[in-house]
Coordinates of C-alpha atoms in Angstrom, one line a residue:
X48 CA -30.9 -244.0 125.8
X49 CA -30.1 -240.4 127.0
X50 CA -26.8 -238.7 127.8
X51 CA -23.0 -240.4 127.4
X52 CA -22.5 -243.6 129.8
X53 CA -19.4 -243.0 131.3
X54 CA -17.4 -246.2 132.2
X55 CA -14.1 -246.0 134.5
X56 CA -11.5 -243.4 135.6
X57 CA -12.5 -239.8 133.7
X58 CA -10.0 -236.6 134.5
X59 CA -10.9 -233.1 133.3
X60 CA -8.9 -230.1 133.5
X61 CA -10.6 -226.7 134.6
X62 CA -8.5 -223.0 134.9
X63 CA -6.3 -222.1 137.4
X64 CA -7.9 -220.3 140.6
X65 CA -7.2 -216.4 140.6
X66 CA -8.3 -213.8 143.3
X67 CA -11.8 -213.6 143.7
X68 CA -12.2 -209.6 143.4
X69 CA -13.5 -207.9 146.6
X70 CA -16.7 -205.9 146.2
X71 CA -15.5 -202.1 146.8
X72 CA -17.6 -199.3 147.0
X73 CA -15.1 -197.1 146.0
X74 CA -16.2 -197.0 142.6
X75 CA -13.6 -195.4 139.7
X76 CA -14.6 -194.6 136.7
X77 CA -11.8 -194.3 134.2
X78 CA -11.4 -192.3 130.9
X79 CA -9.2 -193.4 128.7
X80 CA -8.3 -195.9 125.3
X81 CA -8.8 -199.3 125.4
X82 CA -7.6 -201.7 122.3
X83 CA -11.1 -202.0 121.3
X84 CA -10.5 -204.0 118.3
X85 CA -10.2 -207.0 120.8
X86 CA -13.6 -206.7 122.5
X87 CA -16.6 -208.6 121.0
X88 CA -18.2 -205.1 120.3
X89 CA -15.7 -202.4 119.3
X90 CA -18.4 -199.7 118.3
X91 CA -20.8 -200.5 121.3
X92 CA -18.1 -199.3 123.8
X93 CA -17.8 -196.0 122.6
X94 CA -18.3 -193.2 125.2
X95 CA -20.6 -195.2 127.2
X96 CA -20.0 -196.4 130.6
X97 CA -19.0 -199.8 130.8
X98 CA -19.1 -201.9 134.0
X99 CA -16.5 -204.5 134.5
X100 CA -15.8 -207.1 137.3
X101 CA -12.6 -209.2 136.2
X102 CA -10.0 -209.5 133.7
X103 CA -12.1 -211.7 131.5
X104 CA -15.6 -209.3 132.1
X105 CA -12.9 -206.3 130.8
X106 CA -10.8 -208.2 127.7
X107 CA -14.2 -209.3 126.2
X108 CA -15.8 -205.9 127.0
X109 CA -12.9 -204.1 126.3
X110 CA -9.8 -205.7 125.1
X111 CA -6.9 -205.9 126.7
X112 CA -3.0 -205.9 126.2
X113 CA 0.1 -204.6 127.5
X114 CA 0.9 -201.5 125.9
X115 CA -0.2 -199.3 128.6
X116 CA 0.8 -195.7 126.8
X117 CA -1.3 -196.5 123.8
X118 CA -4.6 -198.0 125.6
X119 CA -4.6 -196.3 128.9
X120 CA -7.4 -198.1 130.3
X121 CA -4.9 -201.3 130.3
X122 CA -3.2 -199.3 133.1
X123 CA -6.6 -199.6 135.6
X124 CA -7.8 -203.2 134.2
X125 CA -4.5 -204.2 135.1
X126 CA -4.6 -202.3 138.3
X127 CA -7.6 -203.3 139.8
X128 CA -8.2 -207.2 138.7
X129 CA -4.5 -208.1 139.2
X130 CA -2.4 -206.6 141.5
X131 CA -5.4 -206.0 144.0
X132 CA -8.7 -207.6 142.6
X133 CA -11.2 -205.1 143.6
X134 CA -14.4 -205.0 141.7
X135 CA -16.4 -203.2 140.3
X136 CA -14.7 -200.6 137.9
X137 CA -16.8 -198.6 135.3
X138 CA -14.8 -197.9 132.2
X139 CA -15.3 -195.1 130.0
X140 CA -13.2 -195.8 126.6
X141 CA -13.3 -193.1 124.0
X142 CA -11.3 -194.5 121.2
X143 CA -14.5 -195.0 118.5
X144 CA -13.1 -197.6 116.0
X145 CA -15.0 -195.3 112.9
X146 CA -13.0 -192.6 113.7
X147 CA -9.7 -193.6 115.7
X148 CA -8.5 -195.7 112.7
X149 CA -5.8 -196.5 109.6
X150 CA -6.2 -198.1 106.9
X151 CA -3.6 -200.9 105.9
X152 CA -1.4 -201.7 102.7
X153 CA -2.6 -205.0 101.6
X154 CA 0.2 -207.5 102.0
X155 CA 0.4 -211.3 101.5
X156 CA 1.4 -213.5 104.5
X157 CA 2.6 -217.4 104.4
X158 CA 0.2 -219.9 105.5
X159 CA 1.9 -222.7 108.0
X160 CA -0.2 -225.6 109.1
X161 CA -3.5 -224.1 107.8
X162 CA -2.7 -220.9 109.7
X163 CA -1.4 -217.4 108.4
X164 CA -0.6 -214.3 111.4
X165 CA -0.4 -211.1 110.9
X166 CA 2.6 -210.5 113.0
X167 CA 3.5 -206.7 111.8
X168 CA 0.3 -205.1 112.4
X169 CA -1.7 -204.3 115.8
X170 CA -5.1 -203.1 116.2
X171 CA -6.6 -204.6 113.3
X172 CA -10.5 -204.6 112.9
X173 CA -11.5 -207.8 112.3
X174 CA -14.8 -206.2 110.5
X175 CA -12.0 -204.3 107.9
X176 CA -10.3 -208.0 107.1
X177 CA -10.4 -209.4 103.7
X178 CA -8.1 -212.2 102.4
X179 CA -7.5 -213.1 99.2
X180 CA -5.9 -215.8 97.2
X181 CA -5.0 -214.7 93.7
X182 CA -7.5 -212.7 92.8
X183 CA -10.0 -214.7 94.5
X184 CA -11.8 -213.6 97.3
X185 CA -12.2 -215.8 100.3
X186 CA -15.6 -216.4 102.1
X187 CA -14.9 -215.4 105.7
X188 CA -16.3 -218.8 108.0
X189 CA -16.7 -220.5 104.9
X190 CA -13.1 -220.2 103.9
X191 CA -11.9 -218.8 107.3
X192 CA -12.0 -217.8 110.5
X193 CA -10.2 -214.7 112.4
X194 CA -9.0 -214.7 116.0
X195 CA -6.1 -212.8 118.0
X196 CA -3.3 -214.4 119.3
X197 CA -1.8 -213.4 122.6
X198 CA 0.3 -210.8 121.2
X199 CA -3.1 -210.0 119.7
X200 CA -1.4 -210.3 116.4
X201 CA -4.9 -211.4 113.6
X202 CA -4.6 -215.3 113.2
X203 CA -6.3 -216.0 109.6
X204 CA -7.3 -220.2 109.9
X205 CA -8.0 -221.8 106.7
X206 CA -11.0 -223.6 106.8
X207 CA -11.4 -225.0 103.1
X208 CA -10.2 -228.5 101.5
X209 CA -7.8 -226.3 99.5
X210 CA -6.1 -224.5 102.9
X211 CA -3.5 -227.2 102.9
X212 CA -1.9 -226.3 99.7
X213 CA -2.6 -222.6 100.2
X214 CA 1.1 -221.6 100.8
X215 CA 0.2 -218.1 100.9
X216 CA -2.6 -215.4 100.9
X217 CA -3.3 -211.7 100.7
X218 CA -5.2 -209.4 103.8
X219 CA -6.3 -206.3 103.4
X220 CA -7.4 -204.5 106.9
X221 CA -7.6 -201.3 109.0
X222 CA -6.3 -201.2 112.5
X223 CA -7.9 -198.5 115.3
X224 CA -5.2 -195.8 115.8
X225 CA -4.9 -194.7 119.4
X226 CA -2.6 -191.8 118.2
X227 CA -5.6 -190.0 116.6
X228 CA -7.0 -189.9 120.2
X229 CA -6.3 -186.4 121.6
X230 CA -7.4 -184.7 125.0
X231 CA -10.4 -183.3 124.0
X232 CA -11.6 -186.8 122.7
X233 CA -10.6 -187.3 126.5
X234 CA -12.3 -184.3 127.8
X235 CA -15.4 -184.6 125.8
X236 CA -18.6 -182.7 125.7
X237 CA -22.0 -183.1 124.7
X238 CA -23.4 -182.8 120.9
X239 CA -26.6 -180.8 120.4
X240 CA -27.3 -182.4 116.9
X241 CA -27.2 -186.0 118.6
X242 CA -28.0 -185.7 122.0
X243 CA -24.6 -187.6 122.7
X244 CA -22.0 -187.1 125.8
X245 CA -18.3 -188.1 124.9
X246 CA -15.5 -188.6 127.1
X247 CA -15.6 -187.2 130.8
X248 CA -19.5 -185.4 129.9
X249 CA -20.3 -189.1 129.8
X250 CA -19.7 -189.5 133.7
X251 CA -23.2 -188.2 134.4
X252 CA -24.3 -191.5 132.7
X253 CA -22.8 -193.8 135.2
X254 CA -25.4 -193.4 138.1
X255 CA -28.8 -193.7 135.7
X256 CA -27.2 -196.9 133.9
X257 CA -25.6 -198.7 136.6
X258 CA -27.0 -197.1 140.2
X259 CA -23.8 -196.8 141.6
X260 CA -22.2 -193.4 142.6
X261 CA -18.6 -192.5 141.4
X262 CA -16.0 -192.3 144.3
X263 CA -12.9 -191.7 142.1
X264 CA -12.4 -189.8 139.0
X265 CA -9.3 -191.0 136.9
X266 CA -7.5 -190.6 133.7
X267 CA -4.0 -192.3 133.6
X268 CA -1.7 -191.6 130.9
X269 CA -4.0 -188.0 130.5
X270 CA -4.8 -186.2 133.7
X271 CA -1.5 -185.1 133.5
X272 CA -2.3 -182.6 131.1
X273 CA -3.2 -180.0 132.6
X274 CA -6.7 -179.1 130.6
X275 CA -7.7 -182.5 131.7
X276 CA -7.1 -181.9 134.9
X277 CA -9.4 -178.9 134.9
X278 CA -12.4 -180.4 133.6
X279 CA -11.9 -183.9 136.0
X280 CA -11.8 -181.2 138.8
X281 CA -15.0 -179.4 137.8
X282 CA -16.5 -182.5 137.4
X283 CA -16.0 -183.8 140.9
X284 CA -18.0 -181.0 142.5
X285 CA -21.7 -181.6 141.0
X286 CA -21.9 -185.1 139.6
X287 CA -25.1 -185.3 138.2
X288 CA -25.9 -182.1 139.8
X289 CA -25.7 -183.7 143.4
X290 CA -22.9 -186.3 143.7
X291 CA -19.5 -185.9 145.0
X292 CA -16.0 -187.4 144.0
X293 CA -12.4 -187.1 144.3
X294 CA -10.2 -186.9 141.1
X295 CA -6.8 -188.0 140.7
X296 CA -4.2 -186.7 138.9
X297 CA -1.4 -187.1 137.9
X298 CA 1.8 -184.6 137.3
X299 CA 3.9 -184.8 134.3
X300 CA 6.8 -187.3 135.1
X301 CA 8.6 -186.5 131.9
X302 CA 9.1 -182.7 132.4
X303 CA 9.0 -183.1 136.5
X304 CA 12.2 -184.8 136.7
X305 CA 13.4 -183.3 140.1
X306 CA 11.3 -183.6 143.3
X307 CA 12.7 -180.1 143.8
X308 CA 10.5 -178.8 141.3
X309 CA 7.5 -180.9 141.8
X310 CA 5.4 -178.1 143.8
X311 CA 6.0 -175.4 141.1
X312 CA 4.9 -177.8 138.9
X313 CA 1.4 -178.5 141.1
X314 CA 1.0 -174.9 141.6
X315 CA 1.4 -173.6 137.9
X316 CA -1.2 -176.8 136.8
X317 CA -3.8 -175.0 138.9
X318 CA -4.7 -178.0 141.5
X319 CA -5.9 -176.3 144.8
X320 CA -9.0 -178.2 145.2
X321 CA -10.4 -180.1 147.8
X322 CA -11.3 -183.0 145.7
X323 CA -8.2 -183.5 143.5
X324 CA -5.5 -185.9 145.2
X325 CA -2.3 -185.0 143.5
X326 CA 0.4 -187.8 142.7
X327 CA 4.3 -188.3 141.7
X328 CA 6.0 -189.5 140.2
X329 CA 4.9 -192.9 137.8
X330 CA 5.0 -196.7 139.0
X331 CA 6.2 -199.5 137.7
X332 CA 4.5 -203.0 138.2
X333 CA 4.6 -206.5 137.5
X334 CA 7.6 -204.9 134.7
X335 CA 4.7 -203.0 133.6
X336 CA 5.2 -198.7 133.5
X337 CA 2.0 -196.8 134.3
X338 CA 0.7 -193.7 136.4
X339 CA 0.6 -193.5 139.9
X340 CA -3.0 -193.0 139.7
X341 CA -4.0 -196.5 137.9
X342 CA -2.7 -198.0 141.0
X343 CA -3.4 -195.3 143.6
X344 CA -7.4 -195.8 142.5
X345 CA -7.0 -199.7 143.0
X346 CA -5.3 -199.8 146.2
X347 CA -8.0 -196.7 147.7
X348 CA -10.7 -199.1 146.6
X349 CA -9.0 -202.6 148.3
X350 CA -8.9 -200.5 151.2
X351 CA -12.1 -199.2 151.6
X352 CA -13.4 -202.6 150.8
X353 CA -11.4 -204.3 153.9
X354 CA -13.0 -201.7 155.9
X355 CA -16.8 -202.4 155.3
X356 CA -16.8 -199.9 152.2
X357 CA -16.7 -197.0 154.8
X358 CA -13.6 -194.8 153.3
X359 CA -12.1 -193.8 157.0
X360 CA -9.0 -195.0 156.8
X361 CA -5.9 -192.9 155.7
X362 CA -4.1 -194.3 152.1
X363 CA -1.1 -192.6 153.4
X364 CA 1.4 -195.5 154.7
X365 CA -0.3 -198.4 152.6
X366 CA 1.4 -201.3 150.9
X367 CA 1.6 -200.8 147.2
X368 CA 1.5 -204.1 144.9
X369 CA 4.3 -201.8 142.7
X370 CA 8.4 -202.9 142.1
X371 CA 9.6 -199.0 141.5
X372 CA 8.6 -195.5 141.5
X373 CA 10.2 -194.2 138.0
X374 CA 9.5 -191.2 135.7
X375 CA 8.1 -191.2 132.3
X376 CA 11.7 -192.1 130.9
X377 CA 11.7 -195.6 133.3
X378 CA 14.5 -193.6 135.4
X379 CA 14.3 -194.5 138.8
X380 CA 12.9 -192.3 142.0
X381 CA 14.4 -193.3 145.2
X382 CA 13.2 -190.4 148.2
X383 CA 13.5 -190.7 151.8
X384 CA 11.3 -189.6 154.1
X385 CA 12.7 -185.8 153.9
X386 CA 11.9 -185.6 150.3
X387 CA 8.9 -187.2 150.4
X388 CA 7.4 -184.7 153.0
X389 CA 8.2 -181.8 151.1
X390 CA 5.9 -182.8 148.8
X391 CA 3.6 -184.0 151.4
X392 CA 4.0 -180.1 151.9
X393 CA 3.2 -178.9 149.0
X394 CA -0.1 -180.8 148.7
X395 CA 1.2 -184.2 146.8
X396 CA 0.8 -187.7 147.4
X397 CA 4.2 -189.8 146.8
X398 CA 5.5 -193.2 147.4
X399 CA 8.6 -194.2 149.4
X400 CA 10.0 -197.7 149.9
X401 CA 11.4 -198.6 152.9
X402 CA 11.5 -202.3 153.0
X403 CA 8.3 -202.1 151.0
X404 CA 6.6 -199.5 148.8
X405 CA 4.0 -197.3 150.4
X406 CA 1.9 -194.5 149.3
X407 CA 2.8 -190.9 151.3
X408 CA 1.3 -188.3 152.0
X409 CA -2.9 -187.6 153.5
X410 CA -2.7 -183.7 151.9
X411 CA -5.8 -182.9 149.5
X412 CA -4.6 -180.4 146.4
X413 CA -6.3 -177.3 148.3
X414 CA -3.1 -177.9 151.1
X415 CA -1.3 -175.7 151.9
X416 CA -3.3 -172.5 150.3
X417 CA -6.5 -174.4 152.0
X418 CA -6.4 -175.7 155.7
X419 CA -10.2 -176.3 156.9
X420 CA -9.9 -179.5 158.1
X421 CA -12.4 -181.5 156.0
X422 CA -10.8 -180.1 153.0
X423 CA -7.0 -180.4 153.6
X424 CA -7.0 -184.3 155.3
X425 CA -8.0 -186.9 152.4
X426 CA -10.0 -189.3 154.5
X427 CA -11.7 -186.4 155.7
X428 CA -12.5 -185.0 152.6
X429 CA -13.6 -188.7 151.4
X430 CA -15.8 -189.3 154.5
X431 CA -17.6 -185.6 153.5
X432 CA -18.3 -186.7 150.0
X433 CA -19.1 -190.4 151.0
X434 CA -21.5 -189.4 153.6
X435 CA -23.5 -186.7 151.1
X436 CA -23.7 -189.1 148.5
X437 CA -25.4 -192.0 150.9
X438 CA -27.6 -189.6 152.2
X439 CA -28.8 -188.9 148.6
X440 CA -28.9 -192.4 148.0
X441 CA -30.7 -193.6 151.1
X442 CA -33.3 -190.9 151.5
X443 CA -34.0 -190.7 147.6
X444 CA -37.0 -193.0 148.3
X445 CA -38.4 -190.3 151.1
X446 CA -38.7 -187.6 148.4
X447 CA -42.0 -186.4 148.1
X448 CA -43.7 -188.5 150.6
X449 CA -46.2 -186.5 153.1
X450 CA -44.3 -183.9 155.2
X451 CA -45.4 -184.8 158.5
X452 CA -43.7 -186.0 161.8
X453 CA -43.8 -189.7 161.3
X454 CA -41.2 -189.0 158.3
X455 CA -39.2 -186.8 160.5
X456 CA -38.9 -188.5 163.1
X457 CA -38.0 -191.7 160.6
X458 CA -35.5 -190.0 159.3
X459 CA -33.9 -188.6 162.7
X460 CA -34.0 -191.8 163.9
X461 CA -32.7 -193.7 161.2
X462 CA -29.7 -191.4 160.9
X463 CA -28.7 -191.6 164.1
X464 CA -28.9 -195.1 164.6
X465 CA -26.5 -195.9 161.5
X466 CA -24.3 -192.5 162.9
X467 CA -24.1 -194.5 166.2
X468 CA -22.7 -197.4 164.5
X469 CA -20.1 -196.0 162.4
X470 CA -18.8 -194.3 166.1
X471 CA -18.8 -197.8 167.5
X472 CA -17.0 -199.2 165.2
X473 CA -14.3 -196.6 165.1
X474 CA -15.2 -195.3 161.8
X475 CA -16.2 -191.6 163.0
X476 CA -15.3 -189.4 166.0
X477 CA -18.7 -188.4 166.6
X478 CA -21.9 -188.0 164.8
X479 CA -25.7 -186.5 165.4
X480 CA -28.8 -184.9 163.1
X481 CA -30.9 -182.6 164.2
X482 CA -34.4 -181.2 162.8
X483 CA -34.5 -177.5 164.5
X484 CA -38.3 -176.0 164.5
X485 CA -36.9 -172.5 163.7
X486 CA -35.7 -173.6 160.7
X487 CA -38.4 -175.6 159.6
X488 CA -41.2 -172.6 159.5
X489 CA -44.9 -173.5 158.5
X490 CA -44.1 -171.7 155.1
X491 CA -41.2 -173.5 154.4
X492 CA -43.1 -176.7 155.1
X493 CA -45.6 -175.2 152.7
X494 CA -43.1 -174.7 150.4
X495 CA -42.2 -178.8 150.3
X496 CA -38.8 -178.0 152.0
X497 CA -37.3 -180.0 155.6
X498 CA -34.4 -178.9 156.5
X499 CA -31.8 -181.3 159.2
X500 CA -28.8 -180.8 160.1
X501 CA -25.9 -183.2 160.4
X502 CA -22.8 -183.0 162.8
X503 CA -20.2 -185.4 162.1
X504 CA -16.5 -185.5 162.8
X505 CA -14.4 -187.6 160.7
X506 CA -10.4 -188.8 162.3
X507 CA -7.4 -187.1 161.5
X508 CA -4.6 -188.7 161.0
X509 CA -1.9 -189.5 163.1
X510 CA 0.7 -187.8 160.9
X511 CA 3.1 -186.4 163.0
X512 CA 3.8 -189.3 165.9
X513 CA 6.6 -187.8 168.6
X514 CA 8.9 -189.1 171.3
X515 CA 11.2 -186.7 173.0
X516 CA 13.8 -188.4 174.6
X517 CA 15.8 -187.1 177.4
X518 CA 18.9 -188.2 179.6
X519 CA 17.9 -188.4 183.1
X520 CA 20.6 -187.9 185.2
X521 CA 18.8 -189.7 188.3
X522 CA 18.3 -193.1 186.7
X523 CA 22.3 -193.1 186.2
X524 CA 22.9 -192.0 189.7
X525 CA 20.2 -194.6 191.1
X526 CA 21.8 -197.3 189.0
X527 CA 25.2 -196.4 190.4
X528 CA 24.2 -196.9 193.6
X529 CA 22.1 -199.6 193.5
X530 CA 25.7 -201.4 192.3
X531 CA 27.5 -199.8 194.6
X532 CA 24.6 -201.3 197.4
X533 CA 25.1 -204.7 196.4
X534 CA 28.9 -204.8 196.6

């Protein structure tokens, strides 16, 4: 007979329900470090793109822990499938375990019910581990096995008949070392004797492995440095050579103490560009510290998902999932609306809690030295990029079929109909594409090229909402005698 027989009352257990991420196609893609020495591959996850859908997809891709200033991709995994669950993120970690590493003084640890943790160590590569008895050498699953706790402290369990009179053993290991990581690990570049991209270079591999565009560049716990943020903003510009994103950077919380000084700050860094959102201070959440940006990225892709993946809608006056806005010393930052639009002023995106905390502010970096309308408004700006990159993406397929008019008029059609519907459904102000003759000559035809123009107008936002209130002398004389009437 087949299979188990079961025979009366049976209860299993299974894990408690999280939230489901929501599908967002305001993809980020994240440089940073991640505690690779966690993930089931630590040297496969080097300087590649890595796609990630959960918590669990990211600690067995990635590793995870809470020491966000050391792994600085923990700030975004943390961001994105816990305090909003949005999905997907692609993950771009550039500590490389053969290089980012230490090597350990061999030290003997006690052995309690078959078990022996390393409990003074962190980041230990479980490929490095050796354990000894003596002088005897121990067979690793023969002998042993190695796991992490949830401190992700090493756990050595004794598998052998002579484990439960072990009272003690030797380990001898090397942990990664995130402190070896500097920005130009960060900022990367391509290497002419390997063919190999590091760090941000490494963002034009996102679309060819994983055929999604990037919507968000980020880099907590580095864009604030301000060579960082130079290269994130060049990068936003000509993904790929075609693509468009916005970056998001952070300023330095630890030197910009004052919101006073923030917008000398912004302005000495550099950041004028339409595609750099500038934020301040740092958050806190769930007790956990991090930059503004690991969370500003999450909650700009949970909105854009509640909004049919169309990125309309203003961040500015949002809830964020965060308990404080602090600075790099865990100080506190409490502004009220009058601080927080001067920095709205000075092109920076803030936070201010007024019953709840909410991002502020719908300025680009270019504002105030830049003021063309698609530039300065971020949804505007967003709805620019967004619409270039789908019109890459959904007319890829056309390239190189027969110039004629059944193609034109395919694709005149088929923009305006999904224009139409975006107007309808409140996402645009107004929308059209045109294919002009004159600019469509028989030698450019010749020459492979059709030219259409596209009109669109994307909402502003309703920043600046007024009443004026007046005393009306009438409605008090009216009144008046209206009581005086009925006496």
């Amino acid at each position: 007979m087949s299979g188990k027989y079961n025979h009366g009352v049976r209860v299993m257990e299974e894990g408690t329900d999280t939230s489901v991420p929501v599908n967002s196609s305001g993809l980020q893609v994240v440089v940073g470090t991640a505690p690779v020495n966690l993930a089931e591959n630590p040297a496969a996850v080097v300087n590649v793109p890595v796609v990630c859908t959960s918590l669990e997809d990211a600690e067995k891709k990635l590793g995870f822990c809470n020491d966000f200033e050391n792994f600085t991709l923990c700030q975004s995994i943390y961001a994105n499938f816990v305090a909003y669950a949005v999905k997907p993120v692609v993950f771009i970690n550039v500590l490389d375990p053969g290089k980012h590493r230490k090597n350990n003084e061999a030290k003997e640890y006690g052995v309690v019910n078959s078990q022996a943790v390393v409990d003074d160590l962190t980041g230990v590569l479980l490929d490095s581990v050796k354990v000894k008895t003596g002088e005897d050498v121990l067979e690793k699953d023969t002998d042993y096995i190695l796991s992490f706790n949830v401190e992700g402290c090493l756990v050595i369990t004794m598998l052998s008949e002579r484990a439960e009179t072990l009272t003690g053993v030797t380990v001898e290991s090397a942990s990664i070392d995130p402190s070896k990581v500097t920005q130009e690990d960060i900022i990367g570049g391509y290497d002419v004797k390997t063919g190999k991209e590091s760090g941000f270079e490494a963002v034009r591999q996102v679309y060819p492995r994983t055929g999604m565009v990037p919507a968000f560049l980020l880099a907590p716990g580095w864009s604030h440095i301000q060579e960082v943020g130079a290269v994130m903003l060049a990068k936003c510009s000509h993904i790929n050579g075609v693509f468009k994103a916005e970056c998001l950077l952070d300023l330095p919380s630890a030197e910009t103490k004052l919101y006073t000084d923030v917008q000398q700050v912004k302005e000495e860094t550099g950041y004028q560009d339409a595609q750099g959102i500038v934020l301040w201070p740092m958050v806190e959440s769930g007790g956990k510290r991090m930059y503004y940006s690991a969370i500003f990225g999450a909650m700009a892709a949970y909105t854009d998902a509640a909004n049919d993946n169309v990125p309309s809608l203003y961040l500015s006056n949002k809830l964020l999932t965060v308990d404080k806005a602090v600075l790099a010393d865990g100080t506190e930052v409490f502004m009220d609306r009058e601080q927080a639009n001067t920095l709205n002023g000075a092109g920076v995106v803030t936070l201010i809690s007024e019953g709840n905390w909410k991002a502020w502010g719908n300025n680009t970096s270019v504002y105030p030295a830049g003021t063309d309308i698609k530039d300065r408004w971020i949804a505007c700006r967003r709805m620019f990029s967004w619409m270039a990159n789908s019109l890459i993406t959904t007319y890829s397929e056309n390239v190189d079929s027969p110039a004629n008019f059944r193609l034109i008029e395919s694709i005149v059609d088929s923009e305006n109909i999904r224009l139409n519907s975006y107007i309808s459904a409140g996402k645009l102000a107004g929308g059209r594409i045109e294919y002009k003759e004159d600019e469509n000559s028989v030698e450019n035809v010749l020459a492979g090229q059709v030219i259409f123009h596209i009109y669109m107008a994307a909402f502003t936002p309703a920043e600046d909402i007024v009443f004026i209130l007046k005393f009306d002398p009438e409605l008090l004389k009216d009144s008046l005698s209206a009581t005086g009437g009925a006496a």
